[in-house]
XYZ file of C-alpha atoms in Angstrom:
762
model
C -50.850 -14.249 -23.325
C -51.306 -17.767 -21.981
C -48.925 -18.403 -19.102
C -46.769 -21.554 -19.100
C -48.462 -24.253 -17.035
C -46.804 -25.892 -14.073
C -47.422 -29.261 -15.715
C -45.479 -28.281 -18.846
C -42.502 -27.088 -16.834
C -42.677 -30.037 -14.458
C -42.542 -32.471 -17.383
C -39.516 -30.686 -18.869
C -37.618 -30.627 -15.565
C -38.299 -34.304 -14.839
C -37.169 -35.236 -18.342
C -34.026 -33.137 -18.040
C -32.958 -33.930 -14.465
C -33.829 -37.608 -14.271
C -35.313 -37.016 -10.807
C -38.574 -38.444 -9.500
C -41.762 -36.510 -10.174
C -42.424 -35.934 -6.455
C -38.899 -34.574 -5.868
C -39.202 -32.041 -8.667
C -42.819 -31.086 -7.963
C -42.296 -30.485 -4.245
C -39.049 -28.574 -4.770
C -40.730 -26.291 -7.314
C -43.658 -25.776 -4.947
C -41.320 -24.788 -2.111
C -39.390 -22.388 -4.354
C -42.631 -20.826 -5.585
C -43.711 -20.346 -1.954
C -40.575 -18.275 -1.336
C -38.485 -20.852 0.504
C -34.724 -20.360 0.230
C -32.347 -23.000 -1.097
C -30.519 -23.500 2.253
C -33.858 -23.893 4.075
C -35.177 -26.436 1.572
C -31.942 -28.449 1.623
C -31.700 -28.479 5.432
C -35.272 -28.660 6.669
C -37.362 -30.156 3.850
C -35.403 -33.310 3.057
C -38.456 -35.549 3.034
C -40.195 -33.310 0.495
C -37.227 -33.172 -1.888
C -35.928 -36.690 -1.440
C -32.743 -35.313 0.176
C -31.663 -33.073 -2.704
C -28.591 -31.016 -1.858
C -28.130 -27.286 -2.470
C -26.403 -27.811 -5.813
C -29.274 -29.914 -7.160
C -31.882 -27.470 -5.874
C -30.090 -24.488 -7.419
C -29.848 -26.362 -10.721
C -33.596 -26.982 -10.620
C -34.141 -23.320 -9.756
C -32.055 -22.180 -12.742
C -33.691 -24.617 -15.154
C -37.125 -23.648 -13.843
C -36.394 -20.054 -14.802
C -34.991 -21.138 -18.195
C -38.028 -23.220 -19.094
C -40.444 -20.508 -18.016
C -38.690 -18.149 -20.418
C -38.593 -20.837 -23.132
C -42.321 -21.539 -22.922
C -43.230 -17.856 -22.834
C -41.042 -17.250 -25.894
C -42.627 -20.235 -27.653
C -46.089 -18.788 -27.108
C -44.981 -15.399 -28.456
C -43.540 -17.051 -31.578
C -46.623 -19.197 -32.199
C -48.847 -16.141 -31.905
C -46.682 -14.122 -34.312
C -46.572 -16.834 -36.994
C -50.281 -17.567 -36.601
C -51.134 -13.887 -37.115
C -49.142 -14.027 -40.362
C -51.314 -16.956 -41.488
C -48.251 -19.191 -41.910
C -48.569 -21.582 -38.953
C -48.780 -25.094 -40.422
C -49.441 -28.203 -38.286
C -45.872 -29.419 -38.950
C -44.354 -26.073 -37.920
C -46.497 -26.016 -34.770
C -45.283 -29.523 -33.921
C -41.613 -28.590 -34.370
C -41.969 -25.420 -32.293
C -43.726 -27.364 -29.525
C -40.924 -29.948 -29.535
C -38.098 -27.386 -29.269
C -36.142 -27.731 -26.009
C -33.487 -25.088 -26.618
C -33.835 -21.354 -27.211
C -31.490 -21.543 -30.224
C -33.670 -24.226 -31.816
C -36.751 -22.095 -31.227
C -35.163 -19.001 -32.762
C -34.009 -20.998 -35.803
C -37.605 -22.052 -36.472
C -38.831 -18.471 -36.071
C -36.131 -16.905 -38.247
C -38.038 -17.095 -41.605
C -41.038 -15.356 -40.027
C -39.290 -12.512 -38.216
C -39.900 -8.931 -39.375
C -37.264 -8.308 -42.026
C -34.846 -5.531 -42.693
C -34.206 -4.582 -46.323
C -32.077 -7.495 -47.568
C -30.874 -8.451 -51.045
C -33.556 -11.146 -51.111
C -36.293 -8.649 -50.228
C -35.166 -6.324 -53.033
C -35.201 -9.272 -55.446
C -38.762 -10.119 -54.413
C -39.810 -6.525 -55.014
C -38.395 -6.920 -58.530
C -40.680 -9.883 -59.168
C -38.030 -12.616 -59.079
C -39.552 -14.969 -56.489
C -41.373 -16.949 -59.172
C -38.077 -17.496 -61.003
C -36.471 -18.725 -57.779
C -39.309 -21.222 -57.258
C -39.008 -22.500 -60.842
C -35.249 -22.961 -60.539
C -35.568 -24.886 -57.277
C -38.343 -27.125 -58.657
C -36.778 -27.794 -62.078
C -36.288 -31.522 -62.707
C -35.875 -33.615 -65.846
C -35.554 -32.069 -69.305
C -36.538 -28.460 -69.934
C -35.410 -24.967 -70.791
C -31.824 -23.888 -70.213
C -30.961 -21.714 -67.210
C -30.539 -18.505 -69.191
C -33.690 -19.092 -71.235
C -35.762 -19.653 -68.085
C -34.645 -16.244 -66.817
C -35.485 -14.292 -70.001
C -39.154 -13.521 -69.107
C -38.007 -11.862 -65.875
C -35.726 -9.313 -67.503
C -37.260 -5.870 -66.845
C -35.006 -2.786 -67.006
C -37.766 -0.670 -65.442
C -37.473 -2.832 -62.295
C -33.666 -2.790 -62.373
C -33.398 -6.282 -63.853
C -31.193 -5.391 -66.812
C -30.463 -8.883 -68.152
C -30.693 -12.597 -67.405
C -27.587 -12.458 -65.222
C -29.283 -9.887 -62.991
C -32.450 -12.013 -62.886
C -30.491 -15.122 -61.883
C -28.516 -13.174 -59.294
C -31.729 -11.936 -57.670
C -33.272 -15.405 -57.696
C -30.076 -16.695 -56.093
C -30.367 -14.121 -53.311
C -33.940 -15.235 -52.600
C -32.935 -18.906 -52.401
C -29.790 -18.134 -50.394
C -31.885 -16.393 -47.750
C -34.342 -19.280 -47.712
C -31.502 -21.778 -47.277
C -29.914 -19.638 -44.551
C -33.187 -19.585 -42.620
C -33.713 -23.343 -42.802
C -33.660 -24.623 -39.214
C -32.149 -27.989 -40.163
C -29.392 -26.300 -42.168
C -28.496 -24.016 -39.291
C -28.494 -26.921 -36.834
C -26.174 -28.870 -39.151
C -23.724 -25.964 -39.498
C -23.844 -25.275 -35.779
C -23.067 -28.887 -34.850
C -20.246 -29.388 -37.377
C -18.641 -26.052 -36.525
C -18.796 -26.773 -32.793
C -17.427 -30.293 -33.134
C -14.699 -29.654 -35.714
C -14.150 -25.889 -35.814
C -10.841 -24.323 -34.803
C -10.722 -21.192 -32.661
C -7.942 -19.114 -34.195
C -6.004 -16.144 -32.900
C -3.780 -13.901 -35.027
C -2.072 -10.591 -34.469
C -4.381 -7.662 -35.175
C -3.562 -5.641 -38.267
C -0.859 -3.099 -37.532
C 0.209 -4.906 -34.332
C 2.603 -7.363 -35.962
C 5.833 -7.572 -33.965
C 4.325 -5.734 -30.990
C 5.674 -6.882 -27.615
C 2.705 -7.771 -25.413
C 1.475 -10.280 -22.873
C -0.492 -12.001 -25.650
C 2.509 -13.151 -27.728
C 1.708 -16.840 -27.279
C -1.595 -16.155 -29.080
C -0.125 -14.345 -32.116
C -0.495 -17.516 -34.208
C -2.629 -19.901 -32.225
C -5.456 -22.347 -32.897
C -7.298 -24.981 -30.895
C -10.505 -26.974 -31.225
C -13.335 -24.627 -30.291
C -15.102 -27.170 -28.095
C -11.925 -28.054 -26.176
C -10.364 -24.666 -25.482
C -9.815 -24.135 -21.727
C -11.601 -21.322 -19.970
C -8.496 -19.291 -19.097
C -7.211 -19.342 -22.700
C -10.570 -18.343 -24.146
C -10.891 -15.428 -21.735
C -7.275 -14.358 -22.274
C -7.745 -14.246 -26.048
C -11.014 -12.368 -25.779
C -9.297 -9.801 -23.591
C -6.538 -9.520 -26.212
C -9.173 -8.936 -28.875
C -10.857 -6.289 -26.731
C -7.512 -4.520 -26.345
C -7.101 -4.677 -30.160
C -3.943 -6.780 -29.946
C -5.490 -9.991 -31.294
C -7.840 -10.864 -34.133
C -10.026 -13.893 -33.399
C -12.018 -16.125 -35.726
C -13.579 -19.555 -36.005
C -12.381 -21.742 -38.875
C -15.128 -24.209 -39.704
C -14.753 -27.409 -41.795
C -16.190 -25.604 -44.825
C -15.916 -28.376 -47.434
C -17.616 -30.914 -45.185
C -20.326 -28.405 -44.307
C -20.988 -27.452 -47.948
C -21.214 -31.089 -48.979
C -23.761 -31.800 -46.238
C -25.730 -28.626 -47.019
C -25.925 -29.514 -50.714
C -27.399 -32.895 -49.828
C -29.909 -31.272 -47.480
C -31.026 -28.260 -49.524
C -30.810 -29.188 -53.231
C -33.692 -31.406 -54.454
C -32.730 -34.732 -55.991
C -32.605 -34.643 -59.790
C -32.586 -30.854 -60.075
C -31.226 -29.976 -63.502
C -29.655 -26.734 -62.264
C -27.648 -28.459 -59.550
C -24.371 -26.696 -60.420
C -26.018 -23.293 -60.164
C -27.764 -24.228 -56.907
C -24.444 -25.369 -55.450
C -23.124 -21.841 -55.904
C -26.271 -20.521 -54.201
C -25.728 -22.897 -51.258
C -22.109 -21.701 -50.983
C -23.290 -18.073 -50.978
C -25.923 -18.857 -48.335
C -23.320 -20.464 -46.114
C -20.462 -17.996 -46.573
C -22.481 -14.778 -46.589
C -25.402 -15.551 -44.279
C -25.068 -18.713 -42.193
C -21.379 -18.847 -41.250
C -21.084 -15.296 -39.824
C -24.153 -15.645 -37.597
C -23.222 -19.154 -36.438
C -19.677 -17.972 -35.654
C -21.047 -15.156 -33.494
C -23.428 -17.576 -31.801
C -20.761 -20.208 -31.106
C -18.250 -17.652 -29.906
C -20.868 -16.479 -27.428
C -21.546 -20.094 -26.460
C -17.816 -20.729 -25.946
C -17.554 -17.499 -23.949
C -20.501 -18.602 -21.816
C -18.830 -21.976 -21.166
C -15.556 -20.229 -20.303
C -17.425 -17.865 -17.987
C -19.126 -20.764 -16.244
C -15.822 -22.553 -15.646
C -14.066 -19.402 -14.416
C -17.021 -18.630 -12.133
C -17.021 -22.226 -10.861
C -13.321 -21.969 -9.963
C -13.881 -18.591 -8.289
C -16.874 -19.898 -6.342
C -14.986 -22.991 -5.168
C -12.018 -20.883 -4.033
C -14.351 -18.480 -2.250
C -16.170 -21.325 -0.499
C -12.909 -22.742 0.845
C -11.755 -19.296 1.943
C -15.030 -18.562 3.759
C -15.041 -21.958 5.457
C -11.460 -21.625 6.700
C -11.028 -22.772 10.287
C -11.823 -20.151 12.967
C -9.994 -19.925 16.286
C -11.874 -20.488 19.507
C -12.893 -17.398 21.468
C -9.538 -15.730 21.986
C -8.239 -12.205 22.355
C -6.249 -11.214 19.294
C -3.776 -8.485 18.397
C -4.152 -7.576 14.719
C -1.224 -5.962 12.901
C -1.405 -4.181 9.564
C 2.315 -3.945 8.712
C 3.842 -0.955 6.962
C 7.164 0.736 6.394
C 7.316 4.524 6.143
C 3.841 5.136 7.606
C 4.334 2.621 10.400
C 2.494 -0.525 11.400
C -0.980 -0.320 12.933
C -1.766 -2.568 15.906
C -5.335 -3.187 17.111
C -6.429 -5.347 20.032
C -9.845 -7.052 20.073
C -11.532 -9.180 22.722
C -12.999 -12.697 22.383
C -16.070 -11.389 20.544
C -14.112 -9.150 18.169
C -14.887 -5.968 20.128
C -12.239 -3.287 19.514
C -10.137 -2.425 22.573
C -7.148 -0.232 21.658
C -4.825 0.707 18.813
C -1.283 2.058 18.471
C 1.183 2.736 15.651
C 4.778 1.476 15.788
C 7.802 2.000 13.503
C 10.103 -1.014 13.921
C 11.367 -0.917 10.324
C 12.361 2.747 9.987
C 15.561 2.807 12.070
C 17.362 1.267 15.029
C 16.080 3.910 17.425
C 12.466 2.806 16.877
C 12.896 -0.917 17.559
C 12.883 -0.856 21.372
C 9.885 1.530 21.681
C 8.005 -0.663 19.192
C 8.861 -3.798 21.159
C 7.643 -2.199 24.394
C 4.316 -1.240 22.770
C 3.718 -4.767 21.476
C 4.416 -6.287 24.891
C 2.329 -3.635 26.655
C -0.710 -4.424 24.491
C -0.217 -8.154 25.031
C -0.152 -7.660 28.804
C -2.851 -4.987 29.072
C -5.442 -6.884 27.046
C -4.440 -10.466 27.883
C -3.757 -11.169 24.195
C -3.771 -14.875 23.281
C -2.902 -14.771 19.555
C -1.301 -12.322 17.125
C -2.472 -11.922 13.507
C -0.167 -10.205 11.004
C -1.263 -9.064 7.551
C 0.670 -10.752 4.750
C 1.282 -7.569 2.745
C 4.258 -5.223 2.613
C 6.706 -5.864 5.491
C 4.601 -8.799 6.668
C 7.486 -11.261 7.050
C 9.662 -8.576 8.630
C 6.912 -7.841 11.157
C 6.491 -11.571 11.783
C 10.177 -11.876 12.699
C 10.096 -8.712 14.816
C 7.073 -9.903 16.833
C 8.515 -13.388 17.355
C 11.822 -11.924 18.578
C 9.994 -9.519 20.894
C 7.955 -12.341 22.442
C 11.010 -14.572 22.775
C 13.020 -11.824 24.493
C 10.161 -11.373 26.979
C 9.897 -15.148 27.475
C 6.321 -15.187 26.159
C 4.854 -17.908 23.972
C 1.945 -16.823 21.783
C 0.837 -18.170 18.403
C 1.743 -15.702 15.622
C -0.222 -16.180 12.393
C 0.156 -14.613 8.947
C -3.268 -13.599 7.580
C -4.108 -12.724 3.984
C -5.050 -9.066 3.886
C -6.590 -9.216 0.398
C -9.593 -6.894 0.405
C -8.773 -5.406 3.818
C -8.219 -1.965 2.321
C -11.569 -2.266 0.505
C -13.297 -3.062 3.802
C -11.506 -0.197 5.595
C -13.030 2.379 3.249
C -16.474 0.737 3.052
C -19.764 1.964 4.498
C -19.814 -1.055 6.831
C -16.408 -0.122 8.301
C -17.460 3.516 8.702
C -20.604 2.401 10.526
C -18.606 0.124 12.837
C -15.706 2.519 13.505
C -16.653 6.063 12.479
C -13.857 7.668 14.514
C -10.984 5.423 13.459
C -8.475 5.826 10.640
C -8.742 3.512 7.621
C -5.505 1.716 8.488
C -6.662 1.007 12.044
C -9.885 -0.468 10.670
C -7.674 -2.693 8.519
C -5.772 -3.963 11.574
C -9.060 -4.738 13.342
C -10.263 -6.629 10.275
C -7.044 -8.684 10.191
C -7.553 -9.655 13.851
C -11.168 -10.603 13.226
C -10.251 -12.616 10.121
C -8.206 -14.858 12.370
C -11.042 -15.176 14.893
C -13.768 -15.952 12.341
C -12.920 -15.703 8.615
C -16.543 -16.134 7.542
C -17.956 -13.376 9.753
C -15.326 -10.883 8.590
C -15.011 -11.750 4.894
C -18.752 -11.379 4.226
C -18.230 -7.641 4.750
C -16.028 -7.491 1.641
C -17.142 -7.786 -1.968
C -15.939 -11.306 -2.909
C -14.465 -9.870 -6.105
C -11.978 -7.928 -3.946
C -10.658 -10.980 -2.124
C -8.364 -11.984 -4.984
C -9.208 -15.639 -5.611
C -10.807 -15.210 -9.033
C -9.690 -15.966 -12.570
C -10.425 -13.278 -15.190
C -13.213 -12.036 -12.951
C -13.663 -8.766 -14.864
C -14.002 -10.577 -18.195
C -16.852 -12.913 -17.288
C -20.557 -12.110 -17.131
C -20.822 -9.842 -14.098
C -24.446 -10.741 -13.373
C -23.681 -14.486 -13.475
C -20.575 -13.982 -11.331
C -22.417 -11.912 -8.732
C -25.223 -14.462 -8.452
C -22.797 -17.366 -8.086
C -20.757 -15.596 -5.416
C -23.871 -14.494 -3.522
C -25.073 -18.107 -3.608
C -21.741 -19.300 -2.188
C -21.767 -16.755 0.643
C -25.393 -17.597 1.470
C -24.597 -21.310 1.418
C -21.542 -20.956 3.688
C -23.253 -18.691 6.223
C -26.210 -21.033 6.598
C -24.024 -24.146 6.602
C -22.087 -22.847 9.602
C -24.923 -21.036 11.400
C -24.337 -17.729 13.171
C -24.492 -16.297 16.663
C -27.589 -14.096 16.804
C -26.086 -11.912 19.533
C -22.726 -11.112 17.932
C -23.355 -11.197 14.168
C -23.043 -7.965 12.188
C -25.917 -6.905 9.946
C -23.704 -7.828 6.976
C -23.448 -11.413 8.213
C -27.129 -11.559 9.165
C -28.126 -10.379 5.692
C -26.942 -13.697 4.204
C -29.006 -15.822 6.578
C -31.922 -17.611 4.936
C -34.993 -15.361 4.789
C -33.362 -12.237 6.263
C -31.584 -9.878 3.834
C -30.022 -6.474 4.484
C -33.122 -4.657 5.748
C -34.069 -7.272 8.356
C -30.395 -7.734 9.263
C -30.134 -4.067 10.207
C -33.471 -4.263 12.050
C -32.174 -7.177 14.146
C -29.034 -5.235 15.115
C -31.171 -2.186 16.045
C -33.403 -4.364 18.227
C -30.322 -5.872 19.876
C -28.829 -2.429 20.549
C -32.076 -1.180 22.077
C -33.162 -4.270 24.035
C -29.987 -6.174 24.820
C -29.034 -9.690 23.798
C -31.559 -12.241 22.555
C -32.345 -14.980 25.059
C -34.731 -16.989 22.870
C -35.402 -17.348 19.152
C -39.050 -16.286 19.460
C -37.878 -12.751 20.239
C -37.133 -12.378 16.528
C -40.872 -11.952 16.018
C -40.637 -8.724 18.040
C -38.230 -7.244 15.468
C -39.861 -4.720 13.128
C -41.157 -6.396 9.921
C -39.870 -9.822 11.007
C -42.859 -12.033 10.244
C -43.704 -15.708 10.567
C -42.358 -16.576 7.094
C -38.991 -14.950 7.817
C -38.914 -16.754 11.168
C -39.595 -20.100 9.495
C -36.796 -19.561 6.968
C -34.199 -18.086 9.354
C -34.630 -19.474 12.862
C -32.825 -22.778 12.383
C -29.660 -21.055 11.199
C -29.407 -18.650 14.150
C -27.741 -19.703 17.401
C -28.180 -18.270 20.917
C -25.554 -19.283 23.427
C -26.795 -19.801 26.997
C -30.375 -19.465 25.776
C -33.429 -20.102 27.949
C -34.319 -22.914 25.527
C -31.280 -25.233 25.044
C -32.369 -26.076 21.496
C -31.925 -22.420 20.505
C -28.176 -23.099 20.338
C -28.595 -25.953 17.862
C -29.630 -26.390 14.242
C -32.880 -28.027 15.365
C -35.706 -25.982 13.854
C -38.279 -24.561 16.312
C -41.010 -26.431 14.433
C -39.412 -29.660 15.739
C -39.114 -28.597 19.393
C -42.302 -30.508 20.375
C -40.825 -33.648 18.799
C -37.587 -33.292 20.801
C -39.601 -32.663 23.971
C -41.490 -35.899 23.271
C -38.216 -37.793 22.825
C -36.909 -36.394 26.129
C -40.130 -37.344 27.916
C -40.014 -40.868 26.470
C -36.540 -41.472 27.930
C -37.447 -39.786 31.214
C -35.073 -36.844 30.925
C -35.335 -33.084 30.762
C -34.003 -31.334 27.654
C -30.739 -30.247 29.345
C -30.272 -33.797 30.646
C -30.927 -35.269 27.189
C -28.273 -33.010 25.660
C -25.847 -33.794 28.495
C -26.286 -37.564 28.052
C -26.034 -38.141 24.261
C -25.445 -41.893 24.693
C -29.180 -42.227 25.423
C -29.907 -41.184 21.850
C -28.148 -44.247 20.430
C -30.833 -46.453 21.961
C -33.759 -44.601 20.377
C -36.059 -46.395 17.971
C -36.297 -43.561 15.443
C -39.016 -45.314 13.462
C -41.422 -44.771 16.343
C -41.187 -41.013 15.707
C -41.941 -41.121 11.981
C -44.828 -39.029 10.653
C -46.033 -37.564 7.363
C -43.795 -34.518 7.858
C -40.847 -36.088 9.679
C -38.850 -38.919 8.162
C -35.636 -40.695 9.081
C -33.534 -38.016 7.365
C -34.831 -35.283 9.663
C -34.719 -37.522 12.734
C -31.063 -38.375 12.100
C -30.251 -34.670 11.735
C -31.987 -33.930 15.039
C -30.095 -36.697 16.842
C -26.783 -35.448 15.400
C -27.528 -31.938 16.701
C -28.480 -33.179 20.150
C -25.213 -35.111 20.374
C -23.111 -32.047 19.486
C -25.243 -28.955 20.095
C -23.996 -25.768 18.481
C -21.089 -27.569 16.826
C -19.056 -25.681 14.225
C -18.716 -27.798 11.060
C -15.502 -26.043 10.037
C -12.107 -27.659 10.502
C -9.929 -27.131 13.570
C -7.492 -24.224 13.299
C -3.829 -25.129 12.788
C -1.037 -22.555 12.549
C 1.451 -22.488 9.678
C 5.100 -21.616 10.213
C 7.405 -20.468 7.428
C 11.152 -21.114 7.481
C 12.904 -18.301 9.317
C 15.909 -18.424 6.957
C 13.696 -17.941 3.871
C 12.433 -14.368 3.619
C 12.781 -13.429 -0.058
C 12.891 -15.134 -3.444
C 16.700 -14.888 -3.452
C 16.798 -17.084 -0.329
C 15.202 -19.999 -2.189
C 17.244 -22.931 -3.457
C 16.114 -25.692 -5.778
C 15.225 -28.807 -3.812
C 14.194 -26.956 -0.625
C 11.234 -28.414 1.289
C 8.917 -25.680 2.562
C 5.596 -25.286 4.319
C 3.032 -23.202 2.475
C -0.594 -22.169 2.246
C -2.665 -22.421 -0.943
C -3.812 -18.913 -1.888
C -5.465 -19.558 -5.248
C -6.554 -22.509 -7.358
C -6.856 -22.319 -11.140
C -7.498 -24.777 -13.946
C -3.752 -25.125 -14.535
C -2.547 -25.487 -10.940
C -2.361 -23.832 -7.545
C -0.538 -20.799 -6.170
C 1.123 -21.283 -2.792
C 2.357 -18.705 -0.268
C 5.753 -19.872 1.039
C 6.539 -16.675 2.955
C 8.653 -14.764 0.416
C 6.091 -12.100 -0.584
C 5.513 -13.958 -3.858
C 3.409 -17.035 -4.443
C 4.942 -19.927 -6.349
C 2.958 -22.017 -8.803
C 2.440 -25.742 -8.419
C 1.550 -26.663 -11.987
C -1.252 -29.212 -12.348
C 1.336 -31.779 -13.453
C 3.164 -31.308 -10.119
C 0.180 -31.553 -7.767
C 0.361 -35.308 -7.192
C 2.119 -38.508 -8.233
C -0.941 -39.361 -10.313
C -2.842 -37.756 -13.150
C -4.920 -34.803 -11.938
C -7.767 -33.541 -14.110
C -9.070 -30.861 -11.744
C -6.747 -29.185 -9.185
C -9.709 -28.871 -6.808
C -9.554 -32.650 -6.375
C -6.191 -32.221 -4.632
C -5.987 -28.747 -3.081
C -8.204 -25.941 -1.864
C -7.694 -22.319 -0.875
C -6.391 -22.044 2.683
C -5.009 -25.586 2.738
C -1.597 -26.100 4.335
C 0.775 -28.015 2.092
C 4.409 -29.037 1.904
C 6.154 -28.169 -1.351
C 9.557 -28.648 -2.914
C 11.214 -25.842 -4.867
C 11.620 -26.941 -8.482
C 12.901 -23.740 -10.045
C 13.702 -20.134 -9.186
C 14.004 -17.319 -11.723
C 15.283 -14.272 -9.855
C 15.138 -11.965 -12.871
C 11.504 -12.701 -13.630
C 10.611 -13.453 -10.005
C 9.104 -16.831 -10.809
C 8.991 -19.851 -8.560
C 8.196 -23.395 -9.633
C 6.977 -25.732 -6.896
C 6.016 -29.388 -6.647
C 3.839 -31.375 -4.274
C 4.946 -34.702 -5.717
C 6.692 -37.198 -3.487
C 8.938 -38.131 -6.397
C 10.090 -34.925 -8.089
C 12.575 -34.350 -10.936
C 16.236 -33.940 -10.113
C 17.593 -30.512 -9.238
C 17.389 -28.142 -12.162
C 14.700 -30.120 -13.976
C 11.408 -28.654 -15.006
C 10.386 -25.368 -16.549
C 10.165 -22.059 -14.743
C 6.546 -21.408 -14.040
C 4.617 -18.274 -13.272
C 4.462 -16.679 -9.894
C 1.554 -14.759 -8.483
C 2.257 -11.438 -6.834
C -0.632 -10.297 -4.677
C -1.212 -6.624 -5.191
C -4.121 -4.202 -4.896
C -4.409 -2.570 -8.325
C -4.743 -4.122 -11.769
C -1.584 -3.862 -13.868
C -1.905 -1.987 -17.156
C -1.872 -4.185 -20.210
C 0.849 -2.150 -21.899
C 3.598 -3.619 -19.724
C 6.132 -5.893 -21.494
C 5.928 -9.670 -21.341
C 9.014 -9.854 -19.146
C 6.980 -8.139 -16.445
C 5.625 -10.534 -13.829
C 2.159 -9.029 -14.025
C 1.953 -9.730 -17.744
C 3.008 -13.318 -17.262
C 0.328 -13.786 -14.653
C -2.429 -12.197 -16.682
C -1.479 -14.451 -19.587
C -2.205 -17.379 -17.270
C -5.608 -15.986 -16.368
C -5.131 -14.081 -13.122
C -5.781 -10.576 -11.956
C -2.588 -9.119 -10.573
C -2.828 -6.784 -7.634
C -0.331 -4.476 -5.975
C 0.084 -4.610 -2.245
C -0.934 -1.711 -0.093
């Protein structure tokens, strides 16, 4: 088969993206050479015209789509040509098709057929009658009389009614396979169709979390992602019955004008054939197609929200190199404490029982203070799960009694239990209990959220919306892209990074990541980037793609601790020589760089974009682009939902962002919901414009429902008077999905109705 040409695809991508030919052509060339998206975006700005990662990934996706489209087009052309039915007009229309659906519509009449009513009618010799009926204009024989010659009991055509029925089936199939007719139905149904939800047969009156959808309809093209996915889940659980109600009368009128020839004397009969074609053949297939399209759109939005939340979580501010005591709080089984040094190296662990009885409080206090003293602890990280606030108060009291002042931080432990039982955790700490591994992970999450969270499947972190209902392959790719983007945006320390973190660096992957760690274990720390070439199977291409994203502190070459790529070291050396300084002196005196005439360093490969990046790196070598860490303190007199009062002002941390608002941790074991209408004193279309996961916010309590454990919050400066506003859902962070059979009064059901997975705490 002829392969799609680069020129064909290039033309399509330019037409679709609106970008310059050179931008698209060079980006495609780099992708085809095996360059990664982060590498292209960071180190090939001149080639791409400064396209960012999002634009490059879009080109990458559309490149794949158009390759598939062109290959499918060639297959279709070959198939129709072999049937001897490829007309010049059909070839032109197939060549002009830009969408896979359009292509398949054109191919539909020529596909191998199953045994349909139309095929049976053809076998009975009724195709000629169908042609005559469609072509009949002016005066002539009556309908019944025209059918008489085709009556043949031996071929199961008993009378004229049977003959006309068979002819109708032939024409109905022809109409249903008309590409223009299908496009018309598709467009009208998408624009005007209602997506309807009813109670499934036999489930009338059933109490379920889907009650709001028992008699529900909304424009198909406007239905929000979370509602679409909720209803589809209800259908899957056989609680709901879903359908698309199209504007049938409008569609039939348009189809009659399109399919029935002007002046046909059997127009009334043909109208019934058109109706049969639509109702029996076109409408069901278009409904399936559009439901899949709507599902795909809902998936994309849910995945976008998940990816944005994950990005903000991964890029949360780290703390500077500090010794941390991590605490995984518990009740009956005790709380696990683990101390780690500045690099995250495990030092010691103990178990304390401060919540099981008065006799255990003093011994627990002594252990906390002993660990703080013995390991020169500078910060304490406490998991936000069961007994988290109680542990927070206990630790603060213990430090106060000992006249010690240390920052105490609550850390989300979502996914910590998943990490504790993972292969990565077993490799790191083969001799430690799962719960101790969890405490270490909590400490490390405070030190560097990115480095620790990459060890956990993003789907376990708990910031997704209907994550099990969307396309798993699309979700996995999007989340992998986000992790890769974040890791390379920040850059990583080559001498401390785990193989899991290294695996997301441009050009490396899991195998090379493990090889780097083995080399480091056997040979000691890296002192220069070029040593990577000594790692087994680490070739020049991998070095090109990865080197700029790897940092070496106190390296022999000062530039090895910057984002300056090794291929530009000679250029930096030339700059240093021109100003009469050594490299260390140049980095130590950044003011010199402001006087440079950058244009004097331009070349075919290096433009102003790259030169400005180099200067920025030299001014702040090894800088971390993430925000500065700031601690959050919850009110000490607010521990549980019952402590809340309407009108209270509280500090909180955004834990999840959805299309309808944001969930905020205010320190009461339950997260309140700031509805989208309460996010700001202005209209907000997308909550991500206002808040992000991990952001510290101040909220006012709007409503508290103790029975249903729901909290309504507002971030508005001007909020309704006390008692105003509806109760809104609350998110309870737990570790296992709640069964769908729970009643609607259950918190979990209310949450799932809003589009969230509900997890039980450890």
